[in-house]
């Protein structure tokens, strides 16, 4: 077991029950995989979960701040309401995953694959989604203030009511994407022009 993971595991054992299955938490930290397991409310801040296999895992309400999930495989996982500020998600495969209401501020999500993911009302302020594959993703009412979406593929994505103030969409693919009610304030558009018609 990695030293970082061991420290997190011991910390979890010392905490009162949070709703997460402790056996699942310990198995995840020891084996770097946890398919179909319940990790809702788990305390995993700073955990090293690179290359983890987490298909259908449930992390609703979990604390994953600063965790490292680069190159992880987690389609159909659930992170509703999870605390994920500063998380590392580079190149992770998270298709059809639910991040509704999650805190993803300052997350590094370079090259992440999130096709058909649900990110409604999620906070992605300052997140870096450069080169991300976001086809069909739902960002309804999400906060994307200052987010970097350079070269991201937003084909068919839904950004209804999303706040894109100061976001950078340079080179992004937005074919068939929906921006109804989205806020544009000092937003760099795909063609490099600045759009500010939504500023207060």
CSV table of N, CA, C and O in Angstrom, one decimal, residues 8-123:
chain,number,residue,atom,x,y,z
A,8,UNK,N,-4.2,7.9,4.6
A,8,UNK,CA,-5.6,8.2,4.5
A,8,UNK,C,-6.5,7.1,5.0
A,8,UNK,O,-7.5,7.4,5.7
A,9,UNK,N,-6.1,5.9,4.8
A,9,UNK,CA,-6.8,4.7,5.3
A,9,UNK,C,-6.9,4.8,6.9
A,9,UNK,O,-8.0,4.6,7.5
A,10,UNK,N,-5.8,5.1,7.5
A,10,UNK,CA,-5.8,5.1,9.0
A,10,UNK,C,-6.6,6.3,9.5
A,10,UNK,O,-7.3,6.2,10.5
A,11,UNK,N,-6.6,7.4,8.7
A,11,UNK,CA,-7.4,8.5,9.1
A,11,UNK,C,-8.9,8.2,9.0
A,11,UNK,O,-9.7,8.5,9.9
A,12,UNK,N,-9.3,7.4,8.0
A,12,UNK,CA,-10.7,7.0,7.8
A,12,UNK,C,-11.1,6.1,9.0
A,12,UNK,O,-12.2,6.2,9.4
A,13,UNK,N,-10.2,5.2,9.4
A,13,UNK,CA,-10.6,4.3,10.5
A,13,UNK,C,-10.8,5.1,11.8
A,13,UNK,O,-11.6,4.6,12.7
A,14,UNK,N,-10.2,6.2,11.9
A,14,UNK,CA,-10.3,7.0,13.2
A,14,UNK,C,-11.6,7.9,13.2
A,14,UNK,O,-11.9,8.5,14.2
A,15,UNK,N,-12.2,8.1,12.0
A,15,UNK,CA,-13.3,8.9,11.9
A,15,UNK,C,-14.6,8.2,12.2
A,15,UNK,O,-14.7,7.0,12.1
A,16,UNK,N,-15.6,9.0,12.7
A,16,UNK,CA,-16.9,8.3,12.9
A,16,UNK,C,-17.5,7.9,11.6
A,16,UNK,O,-17.1,8.4,10.5
A,17,UNK,N,-18.5,7.1,11.6
A,17,UNK,CA,-19.2,6.6,10.4
A,17,UNK,C,-19.7,7.8,9.6
A,17,UNK,O,-20.3,8.7,10.1
A,18,UNK,N,-19.4,7.8,8.3
A,18,UNK,CA,-19.9,8.9,7.4
A,18,UNK,C,-20.9,8.4,6.4
A,18,UNK,O,-21.3,9.2,5.5
A,19,UNK,N,-21.2,7.2,6.4
A,19,UNK,CA,-22.1,6.6,5.4
A,19,UNK,C,-21.4,5.8,4.4
A,19,UNK,O,-22.0,5.0,3.7
A,20,UNK,N,-20.1,5.9,4.3
A,20,UNK,CA,-19.3,5.1,3.4
A,20,UNK,C,-19.1,3.7,4.0
A,20,UNK,O,-18.9,3.6,5.2
A,21,UNK,N,-19.0,2.7,3.2
A,21,UNK,CA,-18.7,1.4,3.6
A,21,UNK,C,-17.2,1.3,3.8
A,21,UNK,O,-16.4,1.5,2.9
A,22,UNK,N,-16.8,1.1,5.1
A,22,UNK,CA,-15.3,1.2,5.4
A,22,UNK,C,-14.5,0.1,4.7
A,22,UNK,O,-13.4,0.3,4.3
A,23,UNK,N,-15.1,-1.1,4.5
A,23,UNK,CA,-14.4,-2.1,3.8
A,23,UNK,C,-14.2,-1.7,2.4
A,23,UNK,O,-13.1,-2.0,1.8
A,24,UNK,N,-15.1,-0.9,1.8
A,24,UNK,CA,-14.9,-0.5,0.4
A,24,UNK,C,-13.8,0.6,0.3
A,24,UNK,O,-13.0,0.6,-0.6
A,25,UNK,N,-13.8,1.5,1.4
A,25,UNK,CA,-12.8,2.5,1.4
A,25,UNK,C,-11.4,1.9,1.5
A,25,UNK,O,-10.5,2.2,0.8
A,26,UNK,N,-11.3,0.9,2.4
A,26,UNK,CA,-10.0,0.3,2.6
A,26,UNK,C,-9.6,-0.5,1.4
A,26,UNK,O,-8.4,-0.6,1.1
A,27,UNK,N,-10.5,-1.2,0.8
A,27,UNK,CA,-10.2,-2.0,-0.4
A,27,UNK,C,-9.8,-1.1,-1.5
A,27,UNK,O,-8.8,-1.4,-2.3
A,28,UNK,N,-10.4,0.1,-1.7
A,28,UNK,CA,-10.0,1.0,-2.7
A,28,UNK,C,-8.6,1.5,-2.5
A,28,UNK,O,-7.7,1.5,-3.4
A,29,UNK,N,-8.2,1.9,-1.3
A,29,UNK,CA,-6.9,2.4,-1.0
A,29,UNK,C,-5.8,1.3,-1.1
A,29,UNK,O,-4.7,1.6,-1.4
A,30,UNK,N,-6.2,0.1,-0.8
A,30,UNK,CA,-5.2,-1.0,-0.9
A,30,UNK,C,-5.0,-1.5,-2.3
A,30,UNK,O,-3.9,-1.8,-2.7
A,31,UNK,N,-6.1,-1.6,-3.0
A,31,UNK,CA,-6.1,-2.3,-4.4
A,31,UNK,C,-6.2,-1.3,-5.5
A,31,UNK,O,-6.1,-1.8,-6.7
A,32,UNK,N,-6.6,-0.1,-5.3
A,32,UNK,CA,-6.8,0.9,-6.3
A,32,UNK,C,-7.9,0.6,-7.2
A,32,UNK,O,-7.9,1.0,-8.4
A,33,UNK,N,-8.9,-0.1,-6.8
A,33,UNK,CA,-10.1,-0.4,-7.5
A,33,UNK,C,-11.3,-0.7,-6.6
A,33,UNK,O,-11.1,-1.2,-5.5
A,34,UNK,N,-12.4,-0.4,-7.1
A,34,UNK,CA,-13.7,-0.5,-6.3
A,34,UNK,C,-14.9,-0.4,-7.2
A,34,UNK,O,-15.4,0.6,-7.4
A,35,UNK,N,-15.3,-1.5,-7.8
A,35,UNK,CA,-16.4,-1.5,-8.8
A,35,UNK,C,-17.7,-1.7,-8.0
A,35,UNK,O,-17.8,-2.5,-7.1
A,36,UNK,N,-18.7,-0.9,-8.3
A,36,UNK,CA,-20.0,-1.0,-7.8
A,36,UNK,C,-20.0,-0.8,-6.3
A,36,UNK,O,-21.0,-1.2,-5.6
A,37,UNK,N,-19.0,-0.1,-5.7
A,37,UNK,CA,-19.0,0.0,-4.2
A,37,UNK,C,-19.6,1.4,-3.8
A,37,UNK,O,-19.7,2.3,-4.6
A,38,UNK,N,-20.0,1.4,-2.5
A,38,UNK,CA,-20.6,2.6,-2.0
A,38,UNK,C,-19.5,3.4,-1.1
A,38,UNK,O,-19.1,2.9,-0.1
A,39,UNK,N,-19.1,4.5,-1.7
A,39,UNK,CA,-18.1,5.4,-1.0
A,39,UNK,C,-18.7,6.7,-0.7
A,39,UNK,O,-18.0,7.7,-0.6
A,40,UNK,N,-20.1,6.8,-0.6
A,40,UNK,CA,-20.7,8.1,-0.3
A,40,UNK,C,-20.3,8.6,1.0
A,40,UNK,O,-20.2,7.9,2.0
A,41,UNK,N,-19.9,9.9,1.0
A,41,UNK,CA,-19.5,10.5,2.3
A,41,UNK,C,-18.1,10.1,2.7
A,41,UNK,O,-17.6,10.5,3.8
A,42,UNK,N,-17.3,9.4,1.9
A,42,UNK,CA,-16.0,9.0,2.3
A,42,UNK,C,-15.0,10.1,2.4
A,42,UNK,O,-15.1,11.1,1.7
A,43,UNK,N,-14.1,10.0,3.3
A,43,UNK,CA,-13.0,11.0,3.5
A,43,UNK,C,-11.8,10.6,2.7
A,43,UNK,O,-11.0,9.7,3.2
A,44,UNK,N,-11.6,11.1,1.5
A,44,UNK,CA,-10.5,10.7,0.6
A,44,UNK,C,-9.6,11.9,0.2
A,44,UNK,O,-9.0,11.8,-0.9
A,45,UNK,N,-9.6,13.0,0.9
A,45,UNK,CA,-8.9,14.2,0.5
A,45,UNK,C,-7.4,13.8,0.4
A,45,UNK,O,-6.8,13.1,1.2
A,46,UNK,N,-6.8,14.2,-0.8
A,46,UNK,CA,-5.4,14.0,-1.0
A,46,UNK,C,-5.0,12.5,-1.3
A,46,UNK,O,-3.8,12.2,-1.5
A,47,UNK,N,-6.0,11.7,-1.5
A,47,UNK,CA,-5.7,10.2,-1.8
A,47,UNK,C,-5.0,10.1,-3.2
A,47,UNK,O,-5.3,10.8,-4.1
A,48,UNK,N,-4.1,9.1,-3.3
A,48,UNK,CA,-3.5,8.8,-4.5
A,48,UNK,C,-4.2,7.7,-5.2
A,48,UNK,O,-4.1,6.5,-4.8
A,49,UNK,N,-5.0,8.0,-6.2
A,49,UNK,CA,-5.9,7.0,-6.9
A,49,UNK,C,-5.6,7.0,-8.4
A,49,UNK,O,-6.5,6.8,-9.2
A,50,UNK,N,-4.4,7.3,-8.7
A,50,UNK,CA,-4.0,7.3,-10.1
A,50,UNK,C,-4.2,5.9,-10.7
A,50,UNK,O,-4.0,4.9,-10.1
A,51,UNK,N,-4.8,5.9,-11.9
A,51,UNK,CA,-5.1,4.6,-12.6
A,51,UNK,C,-6.1,3.7,-11.9
A,51,UNK,O,-6.2,2.5,-12.2
A,52,UNK,N,-6.9,4.3,-11.0
A,52,UNK,CA,-7.9,3.5,-10.3
A,52,UNK,C,-9.0,3.0,-11.2
A,52,UNK,O,-9.3,3.7,-12.2
A,53,UNK,N,-9.6,1.9,-10.9
A,53,UNK,CA,-10.7,1.3,-11.6
A,53,UNK,C,-12.0,1.5,-10.7
A,53,UNK,O,-12.1,0.8,-9.7
A,54,UNK,N,-12.9,2.4,-11.1
A,54,UNK,CA,-14.0,2.8,-10.3
A,54,UNK,C,-15.3,2.7,-11.0
A,54,UNK,O,-16.2,3.6,-10.7
A,55,UNK,N,-15.5,1.8,-11.9
A,55,UNK,CA,-16.8,1.7,-12.6
A,55,UNK,C,-18.0,1.6,-11.7
A,55,UNK,O,-18.0,0.7,-10.8
A,56,UNK,N,-19.0,2.4,-11.9
A,56,UNK,CA,-20.3,2.4,-11.1
A,56,UNK,C,-20.1,2.7,-9.6
A,56,UNK,O,-21.0,2.5,-8.8
A,57,UNK,N,-18.9,3.2,-9.2
A,57,UNK,CA,-18.7,3.5,-7.8
A,57,UNK,C,-19.5,4.8,-7.4
A,57,UNK,O,-19.7,5.6,-8.2
A,58,UNK,N,-19.9,4.8,-6.2
A,58,UNK,CA,-20.7,6.0,-5.7
A,58,UNK,C,-19.9,6.8,-4.7
A,58,UNK,O,-19.5,6.3,-3.6
A,59,UNK,N,-19.6,8.1,-5.0
A,59,UNK,CA,-18.9,9.0,-4.2
A,59,UNK,C,-19.7,10.2,-3.8
A,59,UNK,O,-19.2,11.2,-3.4
A,60,UNK,N,-21.0,10.1,-3.8
A,60,UNK,CA,-21.9,11.2,-3.5
A,60,UNK,C,-21.5,11.8,-2.1
A,60,UNK,O,-21.4,11.1,-1.1
A,61,UNK,N,-21.3,13.1,-2.1
A,61,UNK,CA,-21.0,13.8,-0.8
A,61,UNK,C,-19.6,13.5,-0.2
A,61,UNK,O,-19.3,13.9,0.9
A,62,UNK,N,-18.8,12.8,-1.0
A,62,UNK,CA,-17.4,12.4,-0.5
A,62,UNK,C,-16.5,13.6,-0.5
A,62,UNK,O,-16.7,14.6,-1.3
A,63,UNK,N,-15.5,13.6,0.3
A,63,UNK,CA,-14.4,14.6,0.2
A,63,UNK,C,-13.2,14.1,-0.5
A,63,UNK,O,-12.5,13.2,0.0
A,64,UNK,N,-13.0,14.6,-1.7
A,64,UNK,CA,-11.9,14.2,-2.6
A,64,UNK,C,-11.0,15.4,-2.9
A,64,UNK,O,-10.3,15.4,-3.9
A,65,UNK,N,-11.0,16.4,-2.1
A,65,UNK,CA,-10.2,17.6,-2.4
A,65,UNK,C,-8.7,17.2,-2.5
A,65,UNK,O,-8.1,16.6,-1.7
A,66,UNK,N,-8.1,17.7,-3.6
A,66,UNK,CA,-6.7,17.5,-3.8
A,66,UNK,C,-6.3,16.1,-4.2
A,66,UNK,O,-5.1,15.7,-4.2
A,67,UNK,N,-7.3,15.2,-4.4
A,67,UNK,CA,-7.0,13.8,-4.7
A,67,UNK,C,-6.4,13.7,-6.1
A,67,UNK,O,-6.7,14.5,-6.9
A,68,UNK,N,-5.7,12.6,-6.3
A,68,UNK,CA,-5.1,12.4,-7.6
A,68,UNK,C,-5.8,11.2,-8.3
A,68,UNK,O,-5.6,10.0,-7.9
A,69,UNK,N,-6.6,11.5,-9.3
A,69,UNK,CA,-7.3,10.4,-10.1
A,69,UNK,C,-6.9,10.5,-11.5
A,69,UNK,O,-7.7,10.1,-12.4
A,70,UNK,N,-5.7,10.9,-11.8
A,70,UNK,CA,-5.2,10.9,-13.2
A,70,UNK,C,-5.2,9.5,-13.8
A,70,UNK,O,-4.9,8.6,-13.2
A,71,UNK,N,-5.7,9.5,-15.1
A,71,UNK,CA,-5.8,8.2,-15.8
A,71,UNK,C,-6.7,7.2,-15.2
A,71,UNK,O,-6.5,6.0,-15.5
A,72,UNK,N,-7.6,7.6,-14.4
A,72,UNK,CA,-8.5,6.6,-13.8
A,72,UNK,C,-9.6,6.2,-14.8
A,72,UNK,O,-9.8,6.9,-15.8
A,73,UNK,N,-10.2,5.1,-14.5
A,73,UNK,CA,-11.3,4.6,-15.4
A,73,UNK,C,-12.5,4.5,-14.5
A,73,UNK,O,-12.6,3.7,-13.6
A,74,UNK,N,-13.5,5.4,-14.7
A,74,UNK,CA,-14.6,5.5,-13.8
A,74,UNK,C,-16.0,5.8,-14.5
A,74,UNK,O,-16.7,6.6,-14.1
A,75,UNK,N,-16.3,5.1,-15.6
A,75,UNK,CA,-17.6,5.4,-16.3
A,75,UNK,C,-18.7,5.0,-15.4
A,75,UNK,O,-18.6,4.1,-14.6
A,76,UNK,N,-19.8,5.8,-15.4
A,76,UNK,CA,-21.0,5.5,-14.7
A,76,UNK,C,-20.9,5.7,-13.2
A,76,UNK,O,-21.7,5.3,-12.4
A,77,UNK,N,-19.8,6.4,-12.7
A,77,UNK,CA,-19.6,6.6,-11.3
A,77,UNK,C,-20.5,7.8,-10.9
A,77,UNK,O,-21.0,8.5,-11.8
A,78,UNK,N,-20.7,8.0,-9.6
A,78,UNK,CA,-21.5,9.1,-9.2
A,78,UNK,C,-20.8,10.0,-8.1
A,78,UNK,O,-20.2,9.4,-7.2
A,79,UNK,N,-20.7,11.3,-8.4
A,79,UNK,CA,-20.0,12.2,-7.5
A,79,UNK,C,-21.0,13.4,-7.1
A,79,UNK,O,-20.5,14.5,-6.9
A,80,UNK,N,-22.2,13.2,-7.0
A,80,UNK,CA,-23.2,14.3,-6.7
A,80,UNK,C,-22.8,14.9,-5.4
A,80,UNK,O,-22.7,14.2,-4.3
A,81,UNK,N,-22.7,16.2,-5.4
A,81,UNK,CA,-22.4,17.0,-4.2
A,81,UNK,C,-21.0,16.7,-3.6
A,81,UNK,O,-20.8,17.1,-2.4
A,82,UNK,N,-20.1,16.1,-4.3
A,82,UNK,CA,-18.8,15.7,-3.7
A,82,UNK,C,-17.9,17.0,-3.7
A,82,UNK,O,-18.1,17.9,-4.5
A,83,UNK,N,-17.0,17.0,-2.7
A,83,UNK,CA,-16.0,18.1,-2.6
A,83,UNK,C,-14.8,17.6,-3.4
A,83,UNK,O,-14.1,16.7,-2.9
A,84,UNK,N,-14.5,18.3,-4.5
A,84,UNK,CA,-13.4,17.9,-5.3
A,84,UNK,C,-12.5,19.0,-5.7
A,84,UNK,O,-11.9,19.0,-6.8
A,85,UNK,N,-12.4,20.0,-4.9
A,85,UNK,CA,-11.6,21.2,-5.3
A,85,UNK,C,-10.1,20.8,-5.4
A,85,UNK,O,-9.6,20.1,-4.6
A,86,UNK,N,-9.5,21.3,-6.5
A,86,UNK,CA,-8.1,21.0,-6.8
A,86,UNK,C,-7.8,19.6,-7.1
A,86,UNK,O,-6.6,19.2,-7.1
A,87,UNK,N,-8.8,18.8,-7.5
A,87,UNK,CA,-8.6,17.4,-7.8
A,87,UNK,C,-7.8,17.3,-9.2
A,87,UNK,O,-7.9,18.1,-10.0
A,88,UNK,N,-7.1,16.2,-9.3
A,88,UNK,CA,-6.4,16.0,-10.6
A,88,UNK,C,-7.1,14.9,-11.3
A,88,UNK,O,-7.2,13.7,-10.9
A,89,UNK,N,-7.7,15.3,-12.5
A,89,UNK,CA,-8.5,14.4,-13.3
A,89,UNK,C,-8.0,14.2,-14.7
A,89,UNK,O,-8.7,13.8,-15.6
A,90,UNK,N,-6.7,14.6,-14.9
A,90,UNK,CA,-6.2,14.6,-16.3
A,90,UNK,C,-6.3,13.2,-16.9
A,90,UNK,O,-5.9,12.2,-16.3
A,91,UNK,N,-6.8,13.2,-18.1
A,91,UNK,CA,-6.9,12.0,-19.0
A,91,UNK,C,-7.8,10.9,-18.4
A,91,UNK,O,-7.8,9.7,-18.9
A,92,UNK,N,-8.6,11.2,-17.4
A,92,UNK,CA,-9.5,10.2,-16.8
A,92,UNK,C,-10.7,9.9,-17.7
A,92,UNK,O,-11.2,10.8,-18.4
A,93,UNK,N,-11.1,8.7,-17.7
A,93,UNK,CA,-12.3,8.3,-18.5
A,93,UNK,C,-13.5,8.2,-17.5
A,93,UNK,O,-13.6,7.3,-16.7
A,94,UNK,N,-14.3,9.3,-17.6
A,94,UNK,CA,-15.5,9.4,-16.7
A,94,UNK,C,-16.8,9.6,-17.5
A,94,UNK,O,-17.6,10.4,-17.2
A,95,UNK,N,-16.9,8.8,-18.6
A,95,UNK,CA,-18.1,8.9,-19.4
A,95,UNK,C,-19.4,8.5,-18.6
A,95,UNK,O,-19.3,7.6,-17.8
A,96,UNK,N,-20.5,9.2,-18.9
A,96,UNK,CA,-21.8,9.0,-18.3
A,96,UNK,C,-21.7,9.1,-16.7
A,96,UNK,O,-22.5,8.5,-16.0
A,97,UNK,N,-20.7,9.8,-16.2
A,97,UNK,CA,-20.6,10.0,-14.8
A,97,UNK,C,-21.4,11.2,-14.3
A,97,UNK,O,-21.5,12.2,-15.0
A,98,UNK,N,-21.8,11.2,-13.1
A,98,UNK,CA,-22.7,12.3,-12.5
A,98,UNK,C,-21.9,13.1,-11.5
A,98,UNK,O,-21.4,12.6,-10.5
A,99,UNK,N,-21.8,14.4,-11.8
A,99,UNK,CA,-21.1,15.3,-10.9
A,99,UNK,C,-22.0,16.5,-10.5
A,99,UNK,O,-21.6,17.6,-10.2
A,100,UNK,N,-23.3,16.2,-10.5
A,100,UNK,CA,-24.3,17.2,-10.2
A,100,UNK,C,-24.0,17.9,-8.8
A,100,UNK,O,-23.9,17.2,-7.8
A,101,UNK,N,-23.9,19.2,-8.8
A,101,UNK,CA,-23.7,20.0,-7.6
A,101,UNK,C,-22.3,19.8,-7.0
A,101,UNK,O,-22.1,20.2,-5.9
A,102,UNK,N,-21.4,19.2,-7.7
A,102,UNK,CA,-20.0,18.9,-7.1
A,102,UNK,C,-19.2,20.2,-7.2
A,102,UNK,O,-19.4,21.1,-8.0
A,103,UNK,N,-18.3,20.3,-6.2
A,103,UNK,CA,-17.3,21.4,-6.2
A,103,UNK,C,-16.0,21.0,-6.9
A,103,UNK,O,-15.2,20.2,-6.3
A,104,UNK,N,-15.8,21.4,-8.1
A,104,UNK,CA,-14.7,21.1,-8.9
A,104,UNK,C,-13.8,22.3,-9.2
A,104,UNK,O,-13.1,22.4,-10.2
A,105,UNK,N,-13.9,23.3,-8.3
A,105,UNK,CA,-13.1,24.5,-8.5
A,105,UNK,C,-11.6,24.2,-8.6
A,105,UNK,O,-11.1,23.4,-7.8
A,106,UNK,N,-10.9,24.8,-9.5
A,106,UNK,CA,-9.5,24.7,-9.7
A,106,UNK,C,-9.0,23.3,-10.0
A,106,UNK,O,-7.9,22.9,-9.8
A,107,UNK,N,-10.0,22.4,-10.5
A,107,UNK,CA,-9.6,21.1,-10.8
A,107,UNK,C,-8.8,21.0,-12.1
A,107,UNK,O,-9.0,21.9,-13.0
A,108,UNK,N,-7.8,20.1,-12.2
A,108,UNK,CA,-7.1,19.9,-13.4
A,108,UNK,C,-7.7,18.7,-14.1
A,108,UNK,O,-7.6,17.6,-13.7
A,109,UNK,N,-8.3,19.0,-15.3
A,109,UNK,CA,-9.1,18.0,-16.0
A,109,UNK,C,-8.6,18.0,-17.5
A,109,UNK,O,-9.4,17.8,-18.4
A,110,UNK,N,-7.3,18.2,-17.7
A,110,UNK,CA,-6.8,18.3,-19.1
A,110,UNK,C,-6.9,16.9,-19.7
A,110,UNK,O,-6.5,15.9,-19.2
A,111,UNK,N,-7.6,16.9,-20.9
A,111,UNK,CA,-7.8,15.7,-21.7
A,111,UNK,C,-8.7,14.7,-21.1
A,111,UNK,O,-8.8,13.6,-21.5
A,112,UNK,N,-9.5,15.1,-20.1
A,112,UNK,CA,-10.5,14.2,-19.5
A,112,UNK,C,-11.6,13.8,-20.5
A,112,UNK,O,-11.9,14.6,-21.4
A,113,UNK,N,-12.1,12.6,-20.4
A,113,UNK,CA,-13.2,12.2,-21.2
A,113,UNK,C,-14.5,12.2,-20.4
A,113,UNK,O,-14.6,11.3,-19.5
A,114,UNK,N,-15.4,13.1,-20.7
A,114,UNK,CA,-16.6,13.2,-20.0
A,114,UNK,C,-17.9,13.2,-20.9
A,114,UNK,O,-18.8,14.0,-20.7
A,115,UNK,N,-17.9,12.3,-21.9
A,115,UNK,CA,-19.1,12.3,-22.8
A,115,UNK,C,-20.3,11.9,-22.0
A,115,UNK,O,-20.3,11.0,-21.2
A,116,UNK,N,-21.4,12.7,-22.2
A,116,UNK,CA,-22.7,12.4,-21.6
A,116,UNK,C,-22.7,12.5,-20.1
A,116,UNK,O,-23.5,12.0,-19.4
A,117,UNK,N,-21.6,13.2,-19.6
A,117,UNK,CA,-21.6,13.3,-18.1
A,117,UNK,C,-22.6,14.4,-17.7
A,117,UNK,O,-23.0,15.3,-18.4
A,118,UNK,N,-23.0,14.3,-16.4
A,118,UNK,CA,-23.9,15.3,-15.9
A,118,UNK,C,-23.2,16.2,-14.9
A,118,UNK,O,-22.7,15.7,-13.8
A,119,UNK,N,-23.1,17.4,-15.2
A,119,UNK,CA,-22.4,18.4,-14.3
A,119,UNK,C,-23.4,19.6,-14.0
A,119,UNK,O,-22.9,20.7,-13.8
A,120,UNK,N,-24.6,19.3,-13.9
A,120,UNK,CA,-25.6,20.3,-13.6
A,120,UNK,C,-25.3,21.0,-12.2
A,120,UNK,O,-25.1,20.3,-11.3
A,121,UNK,N,-25.3,22.3,-12.2
A,121,UNK,CA,-25.1,23.1,-11.0
A,121,UNK,C,-23.7,22.8,-10.3
A,121,UNK,O,-23.5,23.1,-9.2
A,122,UNK,N,-22.8,22.2,-11.1
A,122,UNK,CA,-21.5,22.0,-10.5
A,122,UNK,C,-20.7,23.3,-10.6
A,122,UNK,O,-20.9,24.1,-11.4
A,123,UNK,N,-19.7,23.4,-9.7
A,123,UNK,CA,-18.9,24.6,-9.7
A,123,UNK,C,-17.5,24.2,-10.2
A,123,UNK,O,-16.7,23.5,-9.6
